[in-house]
Each structure stands twice: as structure tokens, then as C-alpha cells.
Amino acid sequence: MADRAALEEAVRLQGERVRGLKQQKAGADLIEEEVSKLLKLKAELGPDEGKQKFVLKTPKGTRDYSPKQMAVREKVFDVIISCFKRHGAEVIDTPVFELKETLTGKYGEDSKLIYDLKDQGGELLALRYDLTVPFARYLAMNKLTNIKRYHIAKVYRRDNPAMTRGRYREFYQCDFDIAGQFDPMIPDAECLKIICEILSALQLGDFQIKVNDRRILDGMFNICGVPDSKFRTICSSVDKLDKMSWEDVKNEMVEEKGLAPEVADHIGAYVKQHGGVSLVDQLLQDPKLSQNKQALEGLGDLKLLFEYLTLFGITEKISFDLSLARGLDYYTGVIYEAVLLQTPARQGEEPLGVGSVAAGGRYDGLVGMFDPKGRKVPCVGLSIGVERIFSIVEQRMEASEEKVRTTETQVLVAAAQKKLLEERLKLVAELWDRGIKAEILYKRNPKLLTQLQYCEETGIPLVAIIGEQELKDGVVKLRSVASREEVDVRKENLVEEIRRQTSQHPFHLLN
């Protein structure tokens, strides 16, 4: 054992020597010689079979969720799902992995973030990157031309995670999509209304939805002199304007992507503009842009969209923003992204965006990519960024030190004396059978104080107490944990009384 310890120390010292030489930029021959010595020492040391090699941790970019965190999640999901259902959506599910060729070529520069899986018996597979491409595959495979659906599931991206800001490698997406041939902008307007309803219901603070159209972007690139072959890659650069300055984005376009500086300056003059329907009217009069067929179609549709958004009463939340690009390749028309706004520091300043919490757009060509005959099914949809929403809600709850209930138990069945386990078990079974959420402590003779403390710790609002006298009288003592008031209730009326009292104090979380 002593010999092994000496060897381990020699390996450690030699490792430090090699690192030191590398830092000092020593000669290659000397470094090679010292590395060779280190490898010999390691070979001599051999593996330590008795030593535990693995570290207990979740993989990079993933996390576990505690009961408290899951309670927050469930409430957020309830708000989202109830909104999707209110708008008449059906629900589907698809496999967590797809054939690699299904996903390849749909995400532009983000394709490098797809998780490939090892060959499993002749099929090259990859974990799904989003829920939109699997949905398009589902439509084409089942020859569907008309569906309004929602889908909530995990997706996977080989990204560099920033977990404090709600960015992960494994995360949930909540998607709502309308597929089918309909009159222009009616489904698109409903998607924007849904985003407004969900973000308002979650009470996350003020928000703004940026809107643009891929056809306007493409028309703009065309008149500015961007070569056709560079449209998508320049679009990807413009999409970074919410995270980078114009100078940095211009530098990327010119230095990395080979765009002429004067072309980049032309783009800059357009993408810095944002406003409402008046900006649409202004661009319709633009001498260059109004001559481009694609841009003209996009501007015409946006004008119509603003009419419908006015009828829905949500135009104050919408901003037509020419810098919005959405980097994904499959968008063909209207695109949008919702951002939460920080309160401005000084009066007169514009509110600052603190990150995207929802996004989407129109993708009329994606289903046709999968159909053998290339038949297109027009689609428009949205995705709610629930991970960022969870992070915001969790941070706020921690800051307010608000206690979060992790169960929905309405009543604890307790005993005031010993030897009443059988009676407790009978009563709790009756309550379960009648649909009451009830618990007991798993002890034969728990102290009454212990049972009451358990209710206070877990937030259970009521205690149904049985004792020998109550059993004789055919009653149960129902105690409010908060007010400590007690009332004798006939056993046959107990369920009704529990429902009455807990309906006054429902299970709340996001108030």
C-alpha cells in the first residue's frame, strides 16, 4: 500500500512538472520526454480496482427537479394546457428520437446541435431537436391536411448550457400548431392571441411580442445586394441582434461570412427599425422594398394581421421589428417572438428585453419536404419557452420566501388516543373512496402533537381527529390547522364538510 502511495505522489509531481513546462512554453523535445516519463509512471501504477471512479452528478445541461420545483411546473403546465384546450386543440405525442435524415437539413446553422445516437441495428437515429419537425413528419406520414394540435415534451440540444438563465441540453417545449389551408392571417392572429393569454395568466410582468415576416427579410436582403446563397446564413446573423450589438453582427457578416461591408450597412439601415402598423405603411411606400414581390406580399399580410390583432385587442403588446429573423430554416412567412420587459431604470428610456419566453411562425413548406409527391400543408404555430418561465417563477418564489405546497392533501386523519390505528385506516379508506385527498401517519400510535405539526409543515389545511368519545357519538372532530377552530361533524356529513371548507382555501401556487 505504501508503494502505491509513493507512486501516486510521483505521478502527481510529474504531472505538475509537465503542466509547468507547457505553461513556460518549454521546448517540444523536453515536454515530450517528461510526458513519456509520466505515462511510464501511470502504467506502473495501473488501475485502482478498489477506488470508485464515477462522480454522482447529472449530465451537463440537465437537472433533477425537487417536489417543490415540480409543483411550480405542474401549475405552469396547467395554465398553458387550459389555454390550448380553450382554443380547441387536440393533443399528440411522437417518439423522443427520429431517423437522423428526418432532422437533417431543417435547422440551418443549428443542425450542429443535434444529438446523434449510435447505430442501433441499421438505423441512424438522433434525439429530437424540437417538436415542429416531428409534427411535420407526422402530418406527411399520416396524410393529414388539417389539424389543430398541442404537444408538450422534452427536446434535446448539444448546446453550451447557461442553466441559470433557463438554457439546458434537455428541456421541455410546449407547442401549439394549426395545420391546414385557411384564409390569410386568421390562424396567425390566433397564435399571437394565445401567447398573450398565457403570458398574462402567468403574471410574469410586462412583455412584448416582436413580429416580422421571412418574405420581408428575404426581400430586404435581395434589394440590399445579398447573394441568394447567403440569405439563410445572413438571416442567422441578423437573428443575433437581440444578444449582440450591430457592430458585432456586422463584423460576423463581413469577416466570417464574406459579405461586402456596404451591403451590411444597407441591411443595418433596415434592421434598426421597429414600430407598429405605421411602419408597415411606411415600408409599403419604400421606393426599393415596395418593388420587391416577396417583401410586398409579406407587408400586405402584416397589414392584415394588425387588423385582426386590433379586433383581438392585443396591438399594444405587438411590435413590428425588422431585426427579428428566427434562425430556423423552415419559416416561410410571419415570425414572432415574445420577450419579457425589464422596467426602465430612468423615465423616458425604452424597456429592456430580458429574454425570449415564446416564439413561432409560419412554415408552409416543411410538410412537403416529407411528402413523396411534395404536397404542401400550410402550418403556423408557437412554442412557449417553459424552462425560462420556470426559472423566473422559481427565482421569484425564493426571493419572496413564499412557502410552496408540494401536495394537494385536504385532510389528515389523526387519532387523539392510542390503539386507534384500525379506525384511522377505515376512515381514510372511506375518504379516498369518496374522492377526498387524505393522508395518515405511518405509525401505530402517533402523538396528536406530531400529527398536527406534520399538517403545519406540509400545508394540510384540515385534521379529522377521532377519539374514543367521538367514536361513541358517531362524530369526527374536524380541526382547521390555520385557525385551530374545531367542530364536531357527523360521520355521514364529513365528506361534504371537508369539501366545503377546502373550497374556501383551494390549492394555490402562482398567486
Coordinates of N, CA and C in Angstrom, one line a residue, residues 211-390:
V211 N -42.8 41.0 -34.1 CA -43.3 40.3 -35.3 C -42.6 40.8 -36.5
N212 N -42.3 39.9 -37.4 CA -41.7 40.2 -38.7 C -42.2 39.1 -39.7
D213 N -41.7 39.1 -40.9 CA -42.1 38.2 -41.9 C -40.8 37.8 -42.7
R214 N -40.6 36.5 -42.9 CA -39.4 36.0 -43.6 C -39.4 36.6 -45.1
R215 N -40.6 36.8 -45.7 CA -40.6 37.3 -47.0 C -40.1 38.8 -47.1
I216 N -40.4 39.5 -46.0 CA -39.9 40.9 -45.9 C -38.3 40.9 -45.8
L217 N -37.8 39.9 -44.9 CA -36.4 39.8 -44.7 C -35.7 39.4 -46.0
D218 N -36.3 38.4 -46.7 CA -35.7 38.0 -48.0 C -35.7 39.1 -49.0
G219 N -36.8 39.8 -49.1 CA -36.9 41.0 -50.0 C -35.9 42.0 -49.7
M220 N -35.7 42.3 -48.4 CA -34.7 43.3 -47.9 C -33.3 42.8 -48.3
F221 N -33.0 41.5 -48.0 CA -31.7 41.0 -48.4 C -31.4 41.2 -49.9
N222 N -32.5 40.9 -50.7 CA -32.4 41.0 -52.1 C -32.0 42.4 -52.6
I223 N -32.8 43.4 -52.1 CA -32.6 44.8 -52.6 C -31.3 45.4 -52.0
C224 N -30.8 44.8 -50.9 CA -29.5 45.3 -50.3 C -28.3 44.7 -51.0
G225 N -28.5 43.6 -51.8 CA -27.5 43.0 -52.6 C -26.8 41.8 -52.0
V226 N -27.6 41.1 -51.1 CA -27.1 39.8 -50.5 C -27.2 38.7 -51.6
P227 N -26.2 38.0 -51.9 CA -26.3 36.9 -52.8 C -27.3 35.8 -52.3
D228 N -28.1 35.2 -53.2 CA -29.1 34.2 -52.8 C -28.5 33.1 -51.9
S229 N -27.3 32.7 -52.2 CA -26.7 31.6 -51.5 C -26.4 32.0 -50.0
K230 N -26.4 33.3 -49.7 CA -26.0 33.7 -48.4 C -27.3 34.2 -47.6
F231 N -28.5 34.1 -48.1 CA -29.7 34.5 -47.4 C -29.8 33.9 -46.1
R232 N -29.8 32.6 -46.0 CA -30.0 31.9 -44.7 C -29.0 32.2 -43.7
T233 N -27.7 32.2 -44.1 CA -26.6 32.4 -43.2 C -26.6 33.9 -42.7
I234 N -27.0 34.8 -43.5 CA -27.1 36.2 -43.1 C -28.3 36.4 -42.2
C235 N -29.3 35.7 -42.5 CA -30.5 35.7 -41.6 C -30.2 35.2 -40.2
S236 N -29.3 34.2 -40.1 CA -28.9 33.7 -38.9 C -28.1 34.7 -38.1
S237 N -27.3 35.5 -38.8 CA -26.6 36.6 -38.1 C -27.5 37.7 -37.6
V238 N -28.5 38.1 -38.4 CA -29.4 39.1 -38.0 C -30.2 38.7 -36.8
D239 N -30.4 37.4 -36.7 CA -31.2 36.8 -35.5 C -30.4 37.0 -34.2
K240 N -29.1 37.4 -34.3 CA -28.4 37.5 -33.0 C -28.4 39.0 -32.5
L241 N -29.2 39.8 -33.2 CA -29.2 41.3 -32.8 C -29.8 41.5 -31.4
D242 N -30.6 40.5 -30.9 CA -31.1 40.7 -29.5 C -30.0 40.4 -28.5
K243 N -28.9 39.7 -28.9 CA -27.9 39.4 -27.9 C -26.6 40.1 -28.2
M244 N -26.4 40.6 -29.4 CA -25.1 41.2 -29.8 C -25.4 42.6 -30.4
S245 N -24.4 43.5 -30.3 CA -24.5 44.8 -30.9 C -24.5 44.7 -32.4
W246 N -25.0 45.8 -33.1 CA -25.0 45.8 -34.6 C -23.6 45.7 -35.1
E247 N -22.6 46.4 -34.4 CA -21.2 46.3 -34.9 C -20.7 44.9 -34.9
D248 N -21.0 44.1 -33.8 CA -20.6 42.7 -33.7 C -21.2 41.8 -34.8
V249 N -22.5 42.1 -35.0 CA -23.3 41.3 -36.1 C -22.7 41.7 -37.5
K250 N -22.5 43.0 -37.7 CA -21.9 43.4 -39.0 C -20.5 42.7 -39.2
N251 N -19.7 42.7 -38.1 CA -18.4 42.1 -38.2 C -18.5 40.6 -38.6
E252 N -19.5 39.9 -38.0 CA -19.7 38.5 -38.3 C -20.1 38.3 -39.8
M253 N -21.0 39.2 -40.3 CA -21.4 39.1 -41.7 C -20.2 39.3 -42.6
V254 N -19.4 40.3 -42.3 CA -18.3 40.7 -43.2 C -17.1 39.8 -43.1
E255 N -16.6 39.6 -41.9 CA -15.4 38.9 -41.6 C -15.6 37.4 -41.8
E256 N -16.6 36.9 -41.2 CA -16.8 35.4 -41.2 C -17.6 34.9 -42.4
K257 N -18.5 35.7 -42.9 CA -19.4 35.2 -43.9 C -19.2 35.8 -45.3
G258 N -18.2 36.7 -45.3 CA -17.8 37.3 -46.6 C -18.7 38.2 -47.3
L259 N -19.6 38.9 -46.5 CA -20.5 39.9 -47.1 C -19.8 41.2 -47.3
A260 N -20.1 41.9 -48.4 CA -19.5 43.2 -48.6 C -19.9 44.2 -47.6
P261 N -19.0 45.1 -47.0 CA -19.3 46.0 -46.0 C -20.5 46.9 -46.3
E262 N -20.5 47.4 -47.6 CA -21.6 48.3 -48.0 C -23.0 47.6 -48.0
V263 N -23.0 46.3 -48.3 CA -24.2 45.5 -48.3 C -24.7 45.4 -46.8
A264 N -23.8 45.1 -45.9 CA -24.1 45.0 -44.5 C -24.7 46.4 -44.0
D265 N -24.1 47.5 -44.4 CA -24.6 48.8 -44.0 C -26.0 49.0 -44.5
H266 N -26.3 48.6 -45.7 CA -27.7 48.7 -46.2 C -28.7 47.9 -45.3
I267 N -28.3 46.7 -44.9 CA -29.1 45.9 -44.1 C -29.3 46.6 -42.7
G268 N -28.2 47.1 -42.2 CA -28.3 47.8 -40.9 C -29.3 49.0 -40.9
A269 N -29.4 49.7 -42.0 CA -30.4 50.8 -42.1 C -31.8 50.3 -41.9
Y270 N -32.1 49.1 -42.4 CA -33.5 48.5 -42.2 C -33.7 47.8 -40.9
V271 N -32.7 47.0 -40.4 CA -33.0 46.1 -39.3 C -33.0 46.9 -37.9
K272 N -32.6 48.2 -38.0 CA -32.7 49.0 -36.8 C -34.1 49.6 -36.6
Q273 N -35.0 49.4 -37.5 CA -36.4 50.0 -37.4 C -37.4 49.0 -36.7
H274 N -38.2 49.6 -35.9 CA -39.3 48.8 -35.3 C -40.5 49.8 -35.0
G275 N -41.7 49.3 -35.0 CA -42.8 50.1 -34.7 C -44.1 49.3 -34.8
G276 N -45.2 50.0 -35.2 CA -46.5 49.3 -35.3 C -46.9 49.3 -36.8
V277 N -48.3 49.4 -37.0 CA -48.8 49.3 -38.4 C -48.3 50.5 -39.2
S278 N -48.0 51.6 -38.5 CA -47.5 52.8 -39.3 C -46.2 52.5 -40.0
L279 N -45.3 51.6 -39.4 CA -44.1 51.2 -40.0 C -44.4 50.3 -41.2
V280 N -45.4 49.5 -41.2 CA -45.8 48.7 -42.3 C -46.2 49.6 -43.5
D281 N -47.0 50.6 -43.2 CA -47.4 51.6 -44.2 C -46.2 52.3 -44.8
Q282 N -45.3 52.7 -43.9 CA -44.1 53.4 -44.3 C -43.2 52.6 -45.3
L283 N -43.1 51.3 -45.0 CA -42.3 50.4 -45.8 C -43.0 50.1 -47.1
L284 N -44.3 50.1 -47.1 CA -45.1 49.9 -48.4 C -44.8 51.0 -49.3
Q285 N -44.4 52.2 -48.8 CA -44.0 53.4 -49.6 C -42.5 53.4 -50.0
D286 N -41.8 52.5 -49.3 CA -40.3 52.5 -49.6 C -40.0 52.2 -51.0
P287 N -39.3 53.2 -51.7 CA -39.1 53.0 -53.2 C -38.5 51.7 -53.6
K288 N -37.6 51.2 -52.8 CA -36.9 49.9 -53.2 C -37.7 48.7 -52.8
L289 N -38.1 48.7 -51.5 CA -38.7 47.5 -50.9 C -40.1 47.2 -51.5
S290 N -40.8 48.3 -51.9 CA -42.1 48.1 -52.5 C -42.1 47.5 -53.9
Q291 N -40.9 47.5 -54.5 CA -40.7 47.0 -55.8 C -40.4 45.5 -55.8
N292 N -40.2 45.0 -54.5 CA -39.8 43.5 -54.4 C -41.1 42.7 -54.1
K293 N -41.4 41.7 -55.0 CA -42.6 41.0 -54.9 C -42.8 40.3 -53.5
Q294 N -41.7 39.6 -53.1 CA -41.8 38.9 -51.8 C -42.1 39.8 -50.6
A295 N -41.3 40.9 -50.6 CA -41.5 41.9 -49.5 C -42.9 42.5 -49.5
L296 N -43.4 42.8 -50.7 CA -44.7 43.3 -50.8 C -45.8 42.4 -50.3
E297 N -45.7 41.1 -50.6 CA -46.6 40.1 -50.1 C -46.6 40.1 -48.6
G298 N -45.3 40.0 -48.0 CA -45.2 40.0 -46.5 C -45.8 41.2 -45.9
L299 N -45.5 42.4 -46.4 CA -46.1 43.6 -45.8 C -47.6 43.7 -45.9
G300 N -48.1 43.2 -47.0 CA -49.6 43.1 -47.2 C -50.2 42.2 -46.1
D301 N -49.6 41.1 -45.9 CA -50.1 40.1 -44.9 C -50.0 40.7 -43.5
L302 N -48.9 41.4 -43.2 CA -48.7 42.0 -41.9 C -49.7 43.1 -41.6
K303 N -50.1 43.9 -42.7 CA -51.1 44.9 -42.5 C -52.5 44.3 -42.1
L304 N -52.8 43.1 -42.8 CA -54.0 42.4 -42.5 C -53.9 41.8 -41.1
L305 N -52.7 41.3 -40.7 CA -52.5 40.7 -39.4 C -52.9 41.8 -38.3
F306 N -52.3 43.0 -38.5 CA -52.6 44.1 -37.5 C -54.1 44.4 -37.4
E307 N -54.8 44.3 -38.5 CA -56.3 44.5 -38.4 C -56.9 43.5 -37.5
Y308 N -56.5 42.2 -37.6 CA -57.1 41.1 -36.7 C -56.7 41.3 -35.3
L309 N -55.4 41.7 -35.1 CA -54.9 41.9 -33.7 C -55.6 43.0 -33.0
T310 N -56.0 44.0 -33.8 CA -56.8 45.1 -33.2 C -58.1 44.6 -32.8
L311 N -58.8 43.7 -33.5 CA -60.1 43.1 -33.1 C -59.9 42.3 -31.9
F312 N -58.7 41.6 -31.8 CA -58.5 40.8 -30.6 C -58.0 41.6 -29.4
G313 N -57.8 42.9 -29.6 CA -57.5 43.8 -28.5 C -56.1 43.6 -28.0
I314 N -55.1 43.3 -28.8 CA -53.7 43.0 -28.3 C -52.6 43.8 -29.0
T315 N -53.0 44.8 -29.8 CA -52.0 45.5 -30.6 C -51.0 46.2 -29.7
E316 N -51.3 46.6 -28.5 CA -50.4 47.3 -27.6 C -49.2 46.4 -27.2
K317 N -49.4 45.1 -27.3 CA -48.3 44.1 -27.0 C -47.4 43.8 -28.2
I318 N -47.8 44.3 -29.4 CA -47.1 43.8 -30.6 C -46.2 44.9 -31.1
S319 N -45.0 44.5 -31.6 CA -44.0 45.4 -32.2 C -43.5 44.8 -33.5
F320 N -43.7 45.5 -34.6 CA -43.2 45.1 -35.9 C -41.7 45.4 -35.9
D321 N -40.8 44.4 -35.9 CA -39.4 44.6 -35.6 C -38.6 43.9 -36.8
L322 N -38.0 44.8 -37.6 CA -37.2 44.2 -38.8 C -36.0 43.5 -38.4
S323 N -35.5 43.5 -37.1 CA -34.3 42.8 -36.8 C -34.7 41.3 -36.4
L324 N -36.0 41.0 -36.2 CA -36.4 39.6 -35.8 C -36.2 38.7 -37.0
A325 N -35.4 37.7 -36.9 CA -35.1 36.8 -38.0 C -35.5 35.4 -37.8
R326 N -35.4 34.9 -36.5 CA -35.6 33.5 -36.2 C -34.7 32.6 -37.1
G327 N -33.7 32.1 -36.5 CA -32.6 31.4 -37.3 C -33.0 30.1 -38.0
L328 N -34.2 29.5 -37.6 CA -34.5 28.2 -38.2 C -34.9 28.3 -39.7
D329 N -34.4 27.3 -40.5 CA -34.6 27.4 -41.9 C -36.0 27.2 -42.4
Y330 N -36.9 26.6 -41.6 CA -38.2 26.2 -42.2 C -39.2 27.3 -42.2
Y331 N -39.0 28.5 -41.6 CA -40.0 29.5 -41.6 C -40.1 30.1 -43.0
T332 N -41.4 30.4 -43.4 CA -41.7 30.9 -44.7 C -42.4 32.2 -44.8
G333 N -43.1 32.6 -43.6 CA -43.9 33.8 -43.6 C -43.8 34.6 -42.3
V334 N -44.9 34.8 -41.7 CA -44.9 35.6 -40.4 C -44.1 34.8 -39.4
I335 N -43.2 35.6 -38.6 CA -42.5 35.0 -37.5 C -42.7 36.0 -36.3
Y336 N -42.6 35.4 -35.1 CA -42.8 36.2 -33.9 C -42.0 35.7 -32.7
E337 N -41.7 36.5 -31.7 CA -41.0 36.2 -30.5 C -41.4 37.1 -29.4
A338 N -41.8 36.5 -28.3 CA -42.2 37.2 -27.1 C -41.1 37.4 -26.1
V339 N -40.9 38.6 -25.6 CA -39.8 38.9 -24.7 C -40.4 39.5 -23.4
L340 N -39.9 39.2 -22.3 CA -40.3 39.9 -21.0 C -39.5 41.2 -21.0
L341 N -40.1 42.2 -20.5 CA -39.5 43.6 -20.4 C -39.1 43.9 -19.0
Q342 N -37.9 44.4 -18.9 CA -37.5 45.0 -17.6 C -38.0 46.4 -17.5
T343 N -38.4 46.8 -16.3 CA -38.8 48.2 -16.1 C -37.6 49.1 -16.3
P344 N -37.8 50.1 -17.1 CA -36.6 51.0 -17.4 C -36.1 51.7 -16.2
A345 N -34.8 51.9 -16.2 CA -34.1 52.5 -15.0 C -34.5 54.0 -14.8
R346 N -34.6 54.7 -15.9 CA -34.9 56.1 -15.9 C -36.1 56.4 -16.7
Q347 N -36.9 57.5 -16.4 CA -38.0 57.8 -17.1 C -37.6 58.2 -18.6
G348 N -38.5 57.7 -19.5 CA -38.2 58.1 -20.9 C -37.4 57.0 -21.6
E349 N -36.7 56.1 -20.9 CA -35.9 55.0 -21.5 C -36.9 54.0 -22.0
E350 N -36.4 53.3 -23.1 CA -37.2 52.1 -23.6 C -37.0 50.9 -22.7
P351 N -38.1 50.1 -22.4 CA -37.9 48.9 -21.6 C -36.9 48.0 -22.3
L352 N -36.2 47.3 -21.5 CA -35.2 46.3 -22.0 C -35.8 44.9 -22.0
G353 N -35.5 44.1 -23.0 CA -35.9 42.7 -23.1 C -35.0 41.8 -22.2
V354 N -35.6 40.9 -21.5 CA -34.8 40.0 -20.6 C -34.8 38.6 -21.1
G355 N -35.1 38.4 -22.3 CA -35.1 37.0 -22.9 C -36.4 36.6 -23.4
S356 N -36.3 35.7 -24.4 CA -37.4 35.2 -25.1 C -38.2 34.2 -24.3
V357 N -39.5 34.3 -24.2 CA -40.3 33.3 -23.4 C -41.3 32.6 -24.3
A358 N -41.4 33.0 -25.6 CA -42.3 32.3 -26.5 C -41.9 32.7 -28.0
A359 N -42.1 31.8 -28.9 CA -41.7 32.2 -30.3 C -42.5 31.3 -31.3
G360 N -42.5 31.6 -32.5 CA -43.1 30.8 -33.5 C -43.2 31.5 -34.9
G361 N -44.0 30.9 -35.8 CA -44.2 31.5 -37.1 C -44.8 30.5 -38.0
R362 N -44.8 31.0 -39.3 CA -45.5 30.2 -40.4 C -44.4 29.4 -41.1
Y363 N -44.7 28.1 -41.3 CA -43.8 27.2 -42.1 C -44.6 26.4 -43.1
D364 N -44.8 26.9 -44.3 CA -45.7 26.3 -45.2 C -45.1 25.2 -46.0
G365 N -43.7 25.1 -46.0 CA -43.1 24.1 -46.9 C -42.5 22.9 -46.2
L366 N -42.6 22.9 -44.9 CA -41.9 21.8 -44.1 C -42.6 20.4 -44.4
V367 N -43.9 20.3 -44.3 CA -44.6 19.0 -44.5 C -44.2 18.5 -45.9
G368 N -44.2 19.4 -46.9 CA -43.9 19.0 -48.3 C -42.5 18.3 -48.4
M369 N -41.6 18.7 -47.5 CA -40.2 18.0 -47.6 C -40.3 16.5 -47.3
F370 N -41.4 16.1 -46.6 CA -41.5 14.7 -46.2 C -42.5 14.0 -47.1
D371 N -43.3 14.7 -47.8 CA -44.3 14.0 -48.7 C -43.7 13.6 -50.0
P372 N -43.9 12.3 -50.4 CA -43.3 11.7 -51.6 C -43.6 12.6 -52.8
K373 N -44.8 13.1 -52.9 CA -45.2 13.9 -54.0 C -45.1 15.4 -53.8
G374 N -44.4 15.8 -52.6 CA -44.2 17.2 -52.3 C -45.4 18.0 -52.0
R375 N -46.5 17.3 -51.6 CA -47.7 18.1 -51.3 C -47.5 18.9 -50.0
K376 N -47.9 20.2 -50.1 CA -47.6 21.1 -49.0 C -48.9 21.2 -48.1
V377 N -48.6 21.3 -46.8 CA -49.7 21.6 -45.9 C -49.3 22.8 -45.1
P378 N -50.0 24.0 -45.4 CA -49.6 25.2 -44.7 C -49.7 25.0 -43.2
C379 N -48.8 25.5 -42.4 CA -48.8 25.4 -40.9 C -48.3 26.7 -40.3
V380 N -48.9 27.0 -39.1 CA -48.4 28.1 -38.3 C -48.5 27.7 -36.9
G381 N -47.5 28.1 -36.1 CA -47.5 27.6 -34.7 C -46.7 28.5 -33.7
L382 N -46.7 28.0 -32.5 CA -46.0 28.8 -31.5 C -45.4 27.7 -30.5
S383 N -44.3 28.2 -29.8 CA -43.7 27.4 -28.8 C -43.5 28.2 -27.5
I384 N -44.0 27.8 -26.4 CA -43.8 28.5 -25.1 C -42.5 28.1 -24.5
G385 N -41.6 29.0 -24.1 CA -40.3 28.7 -23.5 C -40.5 28.4 -22.0
V386 N -41.0 27.2 -21.7 CA -41.3 27.0 -20.3 C -40.1 26.9 -19.4
E387 N -38.9 26.5 -19.9 CA -37.8 26.4 -19.0 C -37.4 27.8 -18.4
R388 N -37.4 28.8 -19.3 CA -37.1 30.2 -18.8 C -38.2 30.6 -17.9
I389 N -39.5 30.3 -18.2 CA -40.6 30.7 -17.3 C -40.5 30.0 -15.9
F390 N -40.1 28.7 -15.9 CA -39.9 28.0 -14.6 C -38.8 28.7 -13.8

